[in-house]
XYZ file of C-alpha atoms in Angstrom:
137
model
C 38.301 68.971 38.563
C 36.145 71.798 39.939
C 36.884 73.378 43.219
C 34.105 72.446 45.842
C 33.428 76.147 46.831
C 33.044 77.364 43.214
C 29.781 78.613 41.755
C 28.057 76.210 39.457
C 28.826 76.708 35.815
C 31.980 78.933 36.596
C 35.218 77.217 35.442
C 37.610 77.099 38.339
C 39.735 74.115 37.335
C 43.368 74.248 36.871
C 43.112 73.966 33.055
C 40.705 76.835 32.967
C 43.005 78.991 35.102
C 45.991 78.191 32.890
C 44.036 78.779 29.693
C 42.893 82.331 30.989
C 46.369 83.191 32.244
C 47.984 82.135 28.823
C 45.327 84.344 27.028
C 46.213 87.421 29.100
C 49.963 86.758 28.572
C 49.271 86.545 24.866
C 47.620 89.880 24.912
C 50.502 91.546 26.825
C 52.853 89.948 24.264
C 50.971 91.605 21.374
C 50.884 94.963 23.075
C 54.530 94.916 24.217
C 55.729 93.797 20.758
C 53.815 96.700 19.175
C 55.937 99.116 21.248
C 59.366 97.686 19.816
C 60.191 99.467 16.540
C 62.238 98.695 14.882
C 61.651 94.965 15.789
C 65.013 93.073 15.698
C 65.849 90.619 12.964
C 66.499 87.117 14.032
C 70.428 86.534 14.271
C 71.550 84.884 11.013
C 68.070 85.392 9.306
C 67.812 87.593 6.248
C 64.096 88.119 6.102
C 62.675 87.427 9.659
C 62.016 89.819 12.360
C 61.616 87.638 15.421
C 63.264 87.173 18.972
C 64.005 83.613 20.221
C 62.200 82.495 23.177
C 64.061 79.945 25.524
C 62.602 78.150 28.345
C 63.764 75.170 30.329
C 60.656 74.837 32.168
C 59.182 71.609 33.033
C 56.275 70.673 30.878
C 57.627 71.961 27.652
C 58.308 69.678 24.764
C 61.079 70.306 22.189
C 59.347 72.297 19.477
C 62.421 73.546 17.676
C 63.088 77.186 17.591
C 60.204 79.147 19.274
C 60.222 82.773 18.506
C 57.997 85.686 19.184
C 57.183 87.725 16.139
C 56.757 91.391 15.770
C 52.987 90.902 15.938
C 53.646 89.220 19.380
C 52.727 85.705 18.297
C 54.659 82.519 19.238
C 55.836 80.698 16.203
C 58.435 77.987 15.288
C 61.233 79.386 12.940
C 62.381 77.076 10.324
C 65.426 78.143 8.302
C 66.596 76.048 5.468
C 67.786 75.733 1.814
C 65.911 75.113 -1.294
C 67.621 71.801 -2.229
C 65.733 71.710 -5.640
C 67.340 75.054 -6.762
C 70.781 73.253 -6.402
C 69.818 71.005 -9.272
C 69.407 74.063 -11.601
C 72.926 75.304 -12.917
C 73.671 78.950 -12.768
C 71.703 80.004 -9.749
C 72.861 83.610 -9.554
C 72.091 84.450 -5.900
C 72.636 81.931 -3.039
C 70.414 84.043 -0.823
C 67.592 83.181 -3.215
C 67.952 79.461 -2.130
C 67.359 80.306 1.465
C 64.071 79.428 3.000
C 62.754 81.187 6.360
C 59.373 80.088 7.542
C 57.382 81.254 10.696
C 55.206 78.111 11.292
C 52.308 77.669 13.548
C 53.171 75.610 16.566
C 50.923 73.415 18.415
C 51.503 74.394 22.252
C 49.372 73.176 25.224
C 47.868 75.864 27.315
C 50.672 75.372 29.838
C 53.335 75.533 27.170
C 51.730 78.799 25.831
C 51.912 80.267 29.323
C 55.537 79.269 30.004
C 56.779 80.310 26.509
C 54.585 83.496 26.781
C 56.076 84.428 30.119
C 59.531 83.855 28.718
C 58.798 85.938 25.681
C 57.287 88.615 27.790
C 60.492 88.945 29.928
C 62.727 89.251 26.752
C 60.380 91.786 25.056
C 60.003 93.991 28.151
C 63.887 94.124 28.441
C 63.977 95.036 24.668
C 61.513 97.858 25.093
C 63.269 99.225 28.134
C 60.441 98.643 30.440
C 62.829 97.414 33.110
C 65.049 100.543 32.861
C 62.063 102.833 33.047
C 60.829 101.135 36.125
C 64.207 101.441 37.776
C 64.332 105.067 36.974
C 60.910 105.645 38.403
C 61.789 104.210 41.762
């Protein structure tokens, strides 16, 4: 629904506002993630650098384990075991059986905004921005 006082052709509906906000938060996520080096490894993971994003906000569906990557992208982390490898005797390294995947996740604009804001809070704390701000006061 377009606001009655908006200029014609200018998107001023709620969805457009949420889309723009989600895009701006995504840009901030990418820039903030770039400031964190070394980027943390996900707890319990062997190969994946990512930080879990938790939100209990209304409007989010269960997507599994949502993480923000070192590139500042929201992904679903899937950790598993290669079951077919168990069928072959003499597998020398159990770590070789492990599977870690950062899968694209289909999030609505509102979910991208909510998860993005939660991720931004987590990354700014990791980057020490909150401590820098407190020192500057």
